[in-house]
Coordinates of C-alpha atoms in Angstrom, one line a residue:
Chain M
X136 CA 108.0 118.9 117.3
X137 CA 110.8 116.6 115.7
X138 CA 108.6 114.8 113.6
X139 CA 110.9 115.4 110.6
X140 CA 114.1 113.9 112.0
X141 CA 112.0 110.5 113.1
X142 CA 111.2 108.8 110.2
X143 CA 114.4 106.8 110.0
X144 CA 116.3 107.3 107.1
X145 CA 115.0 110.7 106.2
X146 CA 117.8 113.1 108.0
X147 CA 120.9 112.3 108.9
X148 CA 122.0 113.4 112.3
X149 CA 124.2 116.0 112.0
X150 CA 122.5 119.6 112.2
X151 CA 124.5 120.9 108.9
X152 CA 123.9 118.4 106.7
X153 CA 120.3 117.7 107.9
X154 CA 119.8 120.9 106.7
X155 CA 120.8 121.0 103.4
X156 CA 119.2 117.6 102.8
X157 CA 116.4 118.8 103.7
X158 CA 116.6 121.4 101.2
X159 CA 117.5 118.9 98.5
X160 CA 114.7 116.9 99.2
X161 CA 112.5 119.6 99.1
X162 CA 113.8 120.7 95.7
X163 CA 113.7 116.8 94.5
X164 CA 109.7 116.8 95.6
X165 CA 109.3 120.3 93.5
X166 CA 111.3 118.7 90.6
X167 CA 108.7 115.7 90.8
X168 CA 105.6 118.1 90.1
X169 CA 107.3 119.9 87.6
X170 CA 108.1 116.9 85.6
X171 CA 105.1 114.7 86.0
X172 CA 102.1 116.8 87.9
X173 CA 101.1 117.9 83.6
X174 CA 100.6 114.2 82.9
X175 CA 97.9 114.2 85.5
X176 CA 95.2 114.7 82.3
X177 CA 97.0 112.2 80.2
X178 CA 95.0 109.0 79.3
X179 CA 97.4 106.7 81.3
X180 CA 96.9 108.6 84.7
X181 CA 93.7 109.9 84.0
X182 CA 91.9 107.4 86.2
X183 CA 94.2 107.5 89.2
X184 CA 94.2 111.5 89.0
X185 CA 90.4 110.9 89.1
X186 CA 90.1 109.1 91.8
X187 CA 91.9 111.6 93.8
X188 CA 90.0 114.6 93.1
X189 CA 87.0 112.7 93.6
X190 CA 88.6 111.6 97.4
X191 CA 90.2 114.9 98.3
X192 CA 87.3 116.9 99.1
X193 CA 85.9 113.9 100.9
X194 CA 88.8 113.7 103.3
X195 CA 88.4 115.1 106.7
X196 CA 84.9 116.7 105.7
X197 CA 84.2 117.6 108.7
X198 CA 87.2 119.6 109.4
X199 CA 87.2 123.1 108.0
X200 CA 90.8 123.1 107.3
X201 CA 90.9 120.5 104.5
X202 CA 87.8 122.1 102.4
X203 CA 90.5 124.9 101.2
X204 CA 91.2 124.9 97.8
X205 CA 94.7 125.4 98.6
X206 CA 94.9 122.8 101.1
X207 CA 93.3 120.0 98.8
X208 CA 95.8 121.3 95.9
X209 CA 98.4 120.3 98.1
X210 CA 97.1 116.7 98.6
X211 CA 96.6 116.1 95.2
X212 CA 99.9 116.9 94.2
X213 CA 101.4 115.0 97.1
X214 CA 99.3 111.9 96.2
X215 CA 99.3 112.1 92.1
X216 CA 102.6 112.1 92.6
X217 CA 103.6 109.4 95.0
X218 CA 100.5 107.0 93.0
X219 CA 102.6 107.9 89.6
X220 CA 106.0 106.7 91.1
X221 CA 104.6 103.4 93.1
X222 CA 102.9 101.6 90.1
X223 CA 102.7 98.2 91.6
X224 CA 100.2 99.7 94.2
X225 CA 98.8 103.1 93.0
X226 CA 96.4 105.2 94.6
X227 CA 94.5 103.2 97.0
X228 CA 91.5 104.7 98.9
X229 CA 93.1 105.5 102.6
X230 CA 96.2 106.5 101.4
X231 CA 94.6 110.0 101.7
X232 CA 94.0 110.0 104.8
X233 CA 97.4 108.7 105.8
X234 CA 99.0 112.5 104.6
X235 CA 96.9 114.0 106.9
X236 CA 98.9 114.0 110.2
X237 CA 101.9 114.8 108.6
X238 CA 100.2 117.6 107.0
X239 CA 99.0 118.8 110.5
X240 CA 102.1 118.3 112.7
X241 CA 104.1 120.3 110.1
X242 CA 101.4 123.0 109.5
X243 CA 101.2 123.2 113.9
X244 CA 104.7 125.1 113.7
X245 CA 103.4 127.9 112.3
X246 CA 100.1 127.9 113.8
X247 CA 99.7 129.6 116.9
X248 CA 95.3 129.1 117.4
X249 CA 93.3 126.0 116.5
X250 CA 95.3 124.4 113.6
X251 CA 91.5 122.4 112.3
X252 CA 90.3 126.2 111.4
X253 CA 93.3 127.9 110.6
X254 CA 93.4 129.6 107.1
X255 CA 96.5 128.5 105.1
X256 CA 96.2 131.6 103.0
X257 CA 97.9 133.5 105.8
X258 CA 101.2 131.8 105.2
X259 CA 103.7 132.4 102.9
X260 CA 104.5 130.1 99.8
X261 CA 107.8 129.0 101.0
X262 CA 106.2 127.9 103.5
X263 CA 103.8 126.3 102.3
X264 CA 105.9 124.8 100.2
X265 CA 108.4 123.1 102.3
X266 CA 104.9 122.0 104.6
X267 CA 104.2 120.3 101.5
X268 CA 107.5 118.6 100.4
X269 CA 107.8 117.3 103.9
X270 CA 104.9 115.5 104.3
X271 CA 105.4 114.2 100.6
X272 CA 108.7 112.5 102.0
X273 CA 107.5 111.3 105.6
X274 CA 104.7 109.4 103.6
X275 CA 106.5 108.4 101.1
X276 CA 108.9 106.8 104.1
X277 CA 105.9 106.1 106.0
X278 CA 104.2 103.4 102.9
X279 CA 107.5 102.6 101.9
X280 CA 107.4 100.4 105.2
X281 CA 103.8 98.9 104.2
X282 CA 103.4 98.9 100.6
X283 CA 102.7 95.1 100.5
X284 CA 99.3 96.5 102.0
X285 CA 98.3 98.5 99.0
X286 CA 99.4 96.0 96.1
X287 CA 97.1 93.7 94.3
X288 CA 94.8 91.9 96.4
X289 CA 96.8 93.8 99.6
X290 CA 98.1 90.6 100.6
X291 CA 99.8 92.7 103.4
X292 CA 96.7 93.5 105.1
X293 CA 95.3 90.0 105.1
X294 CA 98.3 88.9 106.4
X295 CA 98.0 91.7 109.6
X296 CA 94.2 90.6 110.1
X297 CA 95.0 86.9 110.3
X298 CA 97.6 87.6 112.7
X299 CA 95.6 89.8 114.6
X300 CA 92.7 87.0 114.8
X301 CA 95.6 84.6 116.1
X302 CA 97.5 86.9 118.5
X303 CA 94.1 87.8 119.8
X304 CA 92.7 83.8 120.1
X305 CA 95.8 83.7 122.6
X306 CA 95.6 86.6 124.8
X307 CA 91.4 86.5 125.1
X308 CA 90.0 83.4 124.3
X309 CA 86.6 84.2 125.2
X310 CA 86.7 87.4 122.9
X311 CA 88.0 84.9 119.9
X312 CA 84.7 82.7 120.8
X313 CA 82.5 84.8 121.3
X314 CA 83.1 86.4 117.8
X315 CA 83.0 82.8 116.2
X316 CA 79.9 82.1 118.1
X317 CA 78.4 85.4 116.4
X318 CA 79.8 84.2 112.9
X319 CA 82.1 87.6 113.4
X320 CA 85.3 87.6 110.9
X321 CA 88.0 89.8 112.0
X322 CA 88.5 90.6 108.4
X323 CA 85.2 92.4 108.1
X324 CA 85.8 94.9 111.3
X325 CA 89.9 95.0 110.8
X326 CA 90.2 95.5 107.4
X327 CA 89.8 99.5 108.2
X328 CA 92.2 99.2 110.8
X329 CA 95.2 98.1 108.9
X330 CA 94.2 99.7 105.6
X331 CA 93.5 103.2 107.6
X332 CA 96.2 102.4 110.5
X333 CA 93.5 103.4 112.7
X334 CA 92.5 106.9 111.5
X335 CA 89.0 106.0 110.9
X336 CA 88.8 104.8 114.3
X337 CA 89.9 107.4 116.4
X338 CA 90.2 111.7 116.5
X339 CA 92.8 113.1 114.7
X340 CA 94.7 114.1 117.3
X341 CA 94.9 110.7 118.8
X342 CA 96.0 109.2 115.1
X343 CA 98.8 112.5 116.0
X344 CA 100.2 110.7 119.4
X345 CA 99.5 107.6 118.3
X346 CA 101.7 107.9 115.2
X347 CA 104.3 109.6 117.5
X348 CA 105.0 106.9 119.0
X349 CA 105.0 104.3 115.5
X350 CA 107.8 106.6 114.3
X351 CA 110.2 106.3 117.2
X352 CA 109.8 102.5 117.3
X353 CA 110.9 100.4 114.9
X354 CA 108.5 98.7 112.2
X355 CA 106.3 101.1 114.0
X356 CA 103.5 101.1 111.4
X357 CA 104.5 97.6 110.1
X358 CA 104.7 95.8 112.8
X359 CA 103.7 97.2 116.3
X360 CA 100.7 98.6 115.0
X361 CA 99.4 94.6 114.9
X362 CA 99.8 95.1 118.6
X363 CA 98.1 98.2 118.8
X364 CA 95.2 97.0 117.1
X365 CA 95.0 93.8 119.1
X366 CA 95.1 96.3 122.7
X367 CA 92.7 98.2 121.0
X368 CA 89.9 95.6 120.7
X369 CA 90.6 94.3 124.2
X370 CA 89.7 97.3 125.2
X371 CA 86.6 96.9 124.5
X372 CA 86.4 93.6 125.8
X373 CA 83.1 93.9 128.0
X374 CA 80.8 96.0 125.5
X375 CA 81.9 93.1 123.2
X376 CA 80.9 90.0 125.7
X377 CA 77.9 92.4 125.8
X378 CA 76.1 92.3 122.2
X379 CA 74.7 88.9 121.8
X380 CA 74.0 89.2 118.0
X381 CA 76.1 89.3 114.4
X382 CA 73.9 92.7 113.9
X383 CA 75.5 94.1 117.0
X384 CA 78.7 92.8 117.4
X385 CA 79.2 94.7 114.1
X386 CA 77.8 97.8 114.8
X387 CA 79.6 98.0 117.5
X388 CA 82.8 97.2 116.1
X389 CA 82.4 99.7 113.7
X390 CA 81.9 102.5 115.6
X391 CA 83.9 102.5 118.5
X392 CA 83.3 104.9 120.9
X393 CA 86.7 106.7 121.0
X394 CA 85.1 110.5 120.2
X395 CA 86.4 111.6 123.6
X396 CA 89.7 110.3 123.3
X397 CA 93.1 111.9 124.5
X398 CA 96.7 111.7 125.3
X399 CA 95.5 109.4 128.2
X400 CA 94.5 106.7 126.6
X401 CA 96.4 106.4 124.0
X402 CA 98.7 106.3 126.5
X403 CA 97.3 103.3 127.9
X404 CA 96.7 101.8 125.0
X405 CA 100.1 102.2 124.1
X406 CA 101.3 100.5 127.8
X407 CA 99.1 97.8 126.9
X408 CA 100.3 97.5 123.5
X409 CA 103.9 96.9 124.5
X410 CA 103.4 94.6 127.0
X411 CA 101.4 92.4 124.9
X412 CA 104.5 93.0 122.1
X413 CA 107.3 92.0 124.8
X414 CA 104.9 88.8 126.1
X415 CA 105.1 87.7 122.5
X416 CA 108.6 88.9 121.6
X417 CA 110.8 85.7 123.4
X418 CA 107.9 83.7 122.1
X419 CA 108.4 83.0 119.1
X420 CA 106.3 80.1 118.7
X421 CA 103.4 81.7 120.3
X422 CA 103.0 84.2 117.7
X423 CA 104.5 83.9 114.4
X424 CA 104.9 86.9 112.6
Chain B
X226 CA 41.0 86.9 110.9
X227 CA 45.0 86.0 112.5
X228 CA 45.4 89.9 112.2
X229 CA 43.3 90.8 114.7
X230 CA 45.2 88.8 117.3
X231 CA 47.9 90.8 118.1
X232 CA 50.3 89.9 121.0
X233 CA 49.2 86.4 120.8
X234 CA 50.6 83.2 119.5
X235 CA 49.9 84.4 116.3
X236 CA 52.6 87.3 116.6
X237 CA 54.9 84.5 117.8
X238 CA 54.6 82.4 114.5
X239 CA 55.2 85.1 112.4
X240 CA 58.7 84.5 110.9
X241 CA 61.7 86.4 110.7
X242 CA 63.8 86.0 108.3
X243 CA 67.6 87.7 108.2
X244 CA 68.5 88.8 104.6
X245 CA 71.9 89.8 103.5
X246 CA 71.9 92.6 101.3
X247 CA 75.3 94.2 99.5
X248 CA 75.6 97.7 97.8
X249 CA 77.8 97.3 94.7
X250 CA 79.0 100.5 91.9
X251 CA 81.2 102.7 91.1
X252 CA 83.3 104.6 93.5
X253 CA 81.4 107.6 94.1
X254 CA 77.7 106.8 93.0
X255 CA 76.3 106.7 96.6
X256 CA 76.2 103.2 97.8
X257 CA 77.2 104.6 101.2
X258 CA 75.0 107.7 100.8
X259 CA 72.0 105.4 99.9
X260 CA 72.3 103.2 103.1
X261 CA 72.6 106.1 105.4
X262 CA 69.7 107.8 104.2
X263 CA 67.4 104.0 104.3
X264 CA 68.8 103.6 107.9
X265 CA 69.2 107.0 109.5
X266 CA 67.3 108.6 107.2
X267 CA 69.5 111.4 107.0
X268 CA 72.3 112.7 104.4
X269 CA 75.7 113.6 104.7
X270 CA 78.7 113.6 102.8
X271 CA 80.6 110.3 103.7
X272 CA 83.8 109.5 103.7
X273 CA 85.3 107.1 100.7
X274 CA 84.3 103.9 101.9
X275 CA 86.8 101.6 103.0
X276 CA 86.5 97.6 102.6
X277 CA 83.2 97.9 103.8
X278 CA 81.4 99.1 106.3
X279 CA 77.9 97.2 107.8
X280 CA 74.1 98.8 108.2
X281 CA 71.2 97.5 110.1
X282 CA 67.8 97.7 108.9
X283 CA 64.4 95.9 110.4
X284 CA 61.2 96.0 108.4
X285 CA 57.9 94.5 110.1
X286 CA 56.1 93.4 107.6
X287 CA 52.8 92.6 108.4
X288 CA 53.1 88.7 107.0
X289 CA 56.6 88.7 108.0
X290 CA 59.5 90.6 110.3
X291 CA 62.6 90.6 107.6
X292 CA 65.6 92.2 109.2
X293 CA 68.7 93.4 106.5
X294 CA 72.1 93.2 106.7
X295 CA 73.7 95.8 104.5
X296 CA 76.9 95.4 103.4
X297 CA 78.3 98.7 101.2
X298 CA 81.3 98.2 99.9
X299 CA 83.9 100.3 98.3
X300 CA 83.8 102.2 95.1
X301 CA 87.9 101.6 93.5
X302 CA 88.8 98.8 91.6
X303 CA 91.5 97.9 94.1
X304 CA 89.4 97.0 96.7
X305 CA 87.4 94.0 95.0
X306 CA 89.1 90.7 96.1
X307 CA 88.0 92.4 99.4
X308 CA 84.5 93.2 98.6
X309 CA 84.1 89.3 96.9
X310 CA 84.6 88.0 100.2
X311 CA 81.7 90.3 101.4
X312 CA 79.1 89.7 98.8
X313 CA 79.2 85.8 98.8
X314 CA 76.1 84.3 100.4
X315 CA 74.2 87.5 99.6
X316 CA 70.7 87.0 99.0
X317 CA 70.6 90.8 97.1
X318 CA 72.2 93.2 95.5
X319 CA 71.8 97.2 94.5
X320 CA 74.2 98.1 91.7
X321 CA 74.4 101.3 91.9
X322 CA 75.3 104.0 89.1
X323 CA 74.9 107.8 89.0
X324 CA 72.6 109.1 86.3
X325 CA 75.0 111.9 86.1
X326 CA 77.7 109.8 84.9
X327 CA 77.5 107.5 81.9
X328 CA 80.5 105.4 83.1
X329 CA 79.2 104.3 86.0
X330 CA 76.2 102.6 84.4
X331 CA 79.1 100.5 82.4
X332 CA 80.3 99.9 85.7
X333 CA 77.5 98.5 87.0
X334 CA 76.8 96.2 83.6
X335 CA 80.2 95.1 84.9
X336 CA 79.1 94.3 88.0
X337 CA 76.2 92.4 86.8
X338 CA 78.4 90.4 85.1
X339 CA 80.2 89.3 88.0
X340 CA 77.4 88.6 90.2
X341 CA 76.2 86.2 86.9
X342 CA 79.3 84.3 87.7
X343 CA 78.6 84.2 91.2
X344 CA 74.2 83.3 91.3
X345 CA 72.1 81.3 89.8
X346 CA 69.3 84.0 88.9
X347 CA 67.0 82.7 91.4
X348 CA 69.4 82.9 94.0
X349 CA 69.6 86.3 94.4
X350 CA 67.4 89.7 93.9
X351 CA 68.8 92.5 92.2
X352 CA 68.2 95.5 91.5
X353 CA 69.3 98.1 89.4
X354 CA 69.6 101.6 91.0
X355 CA 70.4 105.4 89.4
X356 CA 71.3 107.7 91.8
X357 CA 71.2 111.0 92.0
X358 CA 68.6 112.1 89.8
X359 CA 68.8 115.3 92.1
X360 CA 71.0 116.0 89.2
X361 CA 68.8 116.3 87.1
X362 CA 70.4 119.3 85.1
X363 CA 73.6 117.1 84.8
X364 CA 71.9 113.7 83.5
X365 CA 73.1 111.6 81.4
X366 CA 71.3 108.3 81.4
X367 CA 68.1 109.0 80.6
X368 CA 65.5 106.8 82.6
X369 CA 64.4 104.5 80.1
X370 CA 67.6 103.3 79.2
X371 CA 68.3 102.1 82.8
X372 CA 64.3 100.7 82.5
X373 CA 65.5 99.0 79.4
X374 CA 68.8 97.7 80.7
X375 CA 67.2 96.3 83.7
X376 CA 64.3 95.0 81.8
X377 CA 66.4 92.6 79.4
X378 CA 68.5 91.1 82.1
X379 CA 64.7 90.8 84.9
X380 CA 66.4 92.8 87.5
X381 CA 64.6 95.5 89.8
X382 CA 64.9 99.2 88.5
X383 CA 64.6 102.7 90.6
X384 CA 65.7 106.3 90.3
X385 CA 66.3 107.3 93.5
X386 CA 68.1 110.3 95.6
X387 CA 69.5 109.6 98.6
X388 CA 70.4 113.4 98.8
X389 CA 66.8 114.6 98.3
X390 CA 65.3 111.6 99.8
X391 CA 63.1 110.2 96.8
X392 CA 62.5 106.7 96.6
X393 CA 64.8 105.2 98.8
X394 CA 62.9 103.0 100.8
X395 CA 60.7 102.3 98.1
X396 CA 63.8 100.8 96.5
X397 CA 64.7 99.0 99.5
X398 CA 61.0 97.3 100.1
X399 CA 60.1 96.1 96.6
X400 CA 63.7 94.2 97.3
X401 CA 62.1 93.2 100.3
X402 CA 58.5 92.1 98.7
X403 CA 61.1 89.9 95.6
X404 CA 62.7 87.9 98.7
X405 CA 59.3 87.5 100.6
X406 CA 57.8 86.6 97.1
X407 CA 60.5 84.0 96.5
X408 CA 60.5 83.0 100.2
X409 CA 56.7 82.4 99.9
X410 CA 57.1 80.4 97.2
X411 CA 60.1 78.6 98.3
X412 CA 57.4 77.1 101.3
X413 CA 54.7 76.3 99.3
X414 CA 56.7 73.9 96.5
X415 CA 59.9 73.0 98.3
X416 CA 62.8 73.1 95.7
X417 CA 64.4 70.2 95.8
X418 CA 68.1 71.6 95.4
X419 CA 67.0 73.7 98.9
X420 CA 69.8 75.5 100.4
X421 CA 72.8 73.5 100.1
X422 CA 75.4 76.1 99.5
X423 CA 78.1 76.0 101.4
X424 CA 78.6 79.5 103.3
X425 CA 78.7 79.0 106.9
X426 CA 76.7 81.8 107.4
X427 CA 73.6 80.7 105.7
X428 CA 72.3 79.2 108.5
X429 CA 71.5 82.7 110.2
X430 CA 69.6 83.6 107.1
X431 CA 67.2 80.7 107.9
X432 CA 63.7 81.5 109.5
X433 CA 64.4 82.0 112.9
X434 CA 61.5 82.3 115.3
X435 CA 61.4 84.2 118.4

């Protein structure tokens, strides 16, 4: 896996250097705790330090890996951090979900079995250490790229919702009526979608390819994931033009029946995703970004 | 004597009525634990709610079918200029507080507050609920102080447990009897300002016979 080297700007190139910045970086992350992670009980933090201890053991419940101590230490430390060093946004419920794939693509290299049950305590600090540092950074580069979605009033993900409503009143009318028939807002099914780039909607290991794919393109999560989204609901074009009610439009909507999910069609959900993107690429007028 | 018609014209003019109901409170009080266990009748332990996410619920009635619309919404501060966008046009409200947790009653006064901006009082029911009193060992809000808080400012009040199950529905029905009450009298003495609010949606919560 070459997660690490993808998100742009993280690595250089060049083997040697990539390693001792790598090393820096990881030093820089352990310099951050050192300095600030004691502040976490101070009045002025208090509530954001609060909030994540109150979210961590409620991320991932279901998976056995995330209800170890040691593993929600991590998390807390990687989000009381980044929260303390991005004031204009803070914590925001759903960042803490976004560290989970990074946690689990860097944990898989040093996993042999099923990385959901695996017990961290058989690794070595310095392990888990650098596990942690990196997937500090690649969220850190990851929000970086969507921060306006997390700032007061998250203007950034009104922005992606009403773009998705008109990107998808072009490329499936009857899907666009058929929600203002039912009173449907995008706003009230999307919301999730931009806020939780997906995670809530699909397995993890799904979010895992899916995210792949964001970090090799560019404005991945920014940008192409409006597309993504928008191939997404198509998808489910017929069991929409099926439910003739608010009530079940939005249960539906909600709960998406992805459980199953693999490679394959995220795959074609991908394919989809980048034809709609190219369609509307030289068409600049069609769908203003 | 129109009860013991059943499956006759008399089922067909009984009315339905579509009420929009939102769960408001502090993040982690159970607003999302509440709904599951009034829907599914079940508990788990949820994810933090994000935005917000939509429950189902029909109640026949026998002088009326009322079906809700439940809208819970997220807990953290951030997400509110979301969560305003859900709650207009509701016709209730559950502020929700843990009796475990002083600062969440504040919360909810908080809430109130904001809703008094929003309603006329006799545009929407609500009702204050403490959660959790599974907690019992932990409490501290005692029940008469969320009685009394609830009593000075006429809102509904309930303990409840969404964990262990205890008076959840009740909650959720003597909502439902307030907006039958109201709806009742609404019928019987026309007010003359009627429904002329402006959300589109307010049409759908309407009578609207089968």
């Amino acid at each position: 896996l070459t997660w690490i080297f993808l998100p742009q700007g993280y690595l250089p190139a060049n083997m040697e250097r990539r390693k001792l910045t790598l090393q820096r970086k990881r030093e820089e992350y352990f310099g951050f705790i050192q300095q600030y992670y004691d502040s976490r009980n101070e009045e002025h933090h208090q509530d954001t330090y609060r909030q994540i201890h109150i979210d961590i053991p409620r991320t991932n419940p279901l998976i056995p890996l995330f209800q170890q101590p040691l593993v929600q230490e991590i998390f807390e430390r990687i989000l009381f951090i980044w929260a303390i060093r991005h004031p204009a946004s803070g914590y925001v419920q759903g960042i803490n979900d976004l560290v989970t794939p990074f946690f689990v693509v860097f944990l898989s290299e040093y996993v042999e079995e099923d990385v959901e049950n695996f017990d961290v305590a058989n690794l070595s600090q310095d392990v888990l250490r650098s596990i942690e540092a990196d997937s500090f950074w690649c969220m850190s580069k990851l929000l970086d790229g969507i921060q306006d979605n997390y700032t007061f009033a998250q203007p950034g993900i009104q922005k992606k919702v009403k773009a998705l409503e008109e990107l998808v009143s072009r490329i499936d009318e009857q899907v666009h009526n058929h929600f203002r028939k039912y009173e449907v807002e995008y706003l009230q099914f999307a919301f999730r979608w931009m806020n939780n780039l997906l995670m809530r909607e699909l397995p993890l290991r799904c979010t895992i390819r899916l995210w792949d794919t964001y970090q090799s393109e560019p404005e991945g999560f920014s940008h192409f994931h409006l597309y993504v989204c928008a191939a997404f609901l198509i998808k489910w074009r017929k069991e929409i033009l099926d439910e003739e009610d608010f009530q079940g439009l939005l249960m539906l909507l909600q709960n998406l029946p992805t459980i199953h999910w693999g490679n394959e069609e995220i795959g074609l959900l991908l394919a989809e995703a980048y034809r709609l993107k190219y369609m509307f690429a030289d068409a600049p007028n069609h769908y203003r970004r | 004597a129109q009860k013991a018609m059943p499956g006759t014209s008399l089922e067909g003019i009984r009315p339905t009525y579509i009420y929009k109901v939102v769960l408001l409170g502090s993040t982690s009080v159970g607003k999302s634990s509440l709904a599951y266990r009034y829907v599914k009748n079940d508990f788990k332990e949820s994810l933090p709610t994000v935005g917000c996410s939509f429950f189902t619920q029909t109640l026949n009635l026998e002088v009326a079918t009322l079906k809700f619309e439940i809208w819970d919404t997220a807990g953290q501060e951030k997400y509110h200029s979301v969560c305003h966008l859900y709650y207009r046009g509701a016709h209730a409200a559950l502020l929700v507080y843990d009796i475990a947790n002083k600062e969440t009653l504040n919360r909810a006064k908080l809430w109130l507050r904001d809703l008094e901006k929003e309603f006329l009082p006799d545009e929407i029911v609500i009702a204050l609920v403490g959660n959790k009193v599974d907690l019992a060992a932990e409490r501290e809000v005692t029940t008469e102080e969320g009685e009394e808080f609830a009593r000075t400012k006429g809102l509904l009040f309930m303990e409840t447990s969404a964990k262990s199950n205890h008076q959840v529905n009740d909650i959720f029905m003597a909502v439902a009897q307030e907006l039958l009450q109201r709806e009742q009298g609404k019928t019987s003495a026309p007010s003359p300002r009627g429904r002329s609010t402006v959300d589109l949606r307010e049409s759908r919560a309407r009578t609207g016979c089968c």
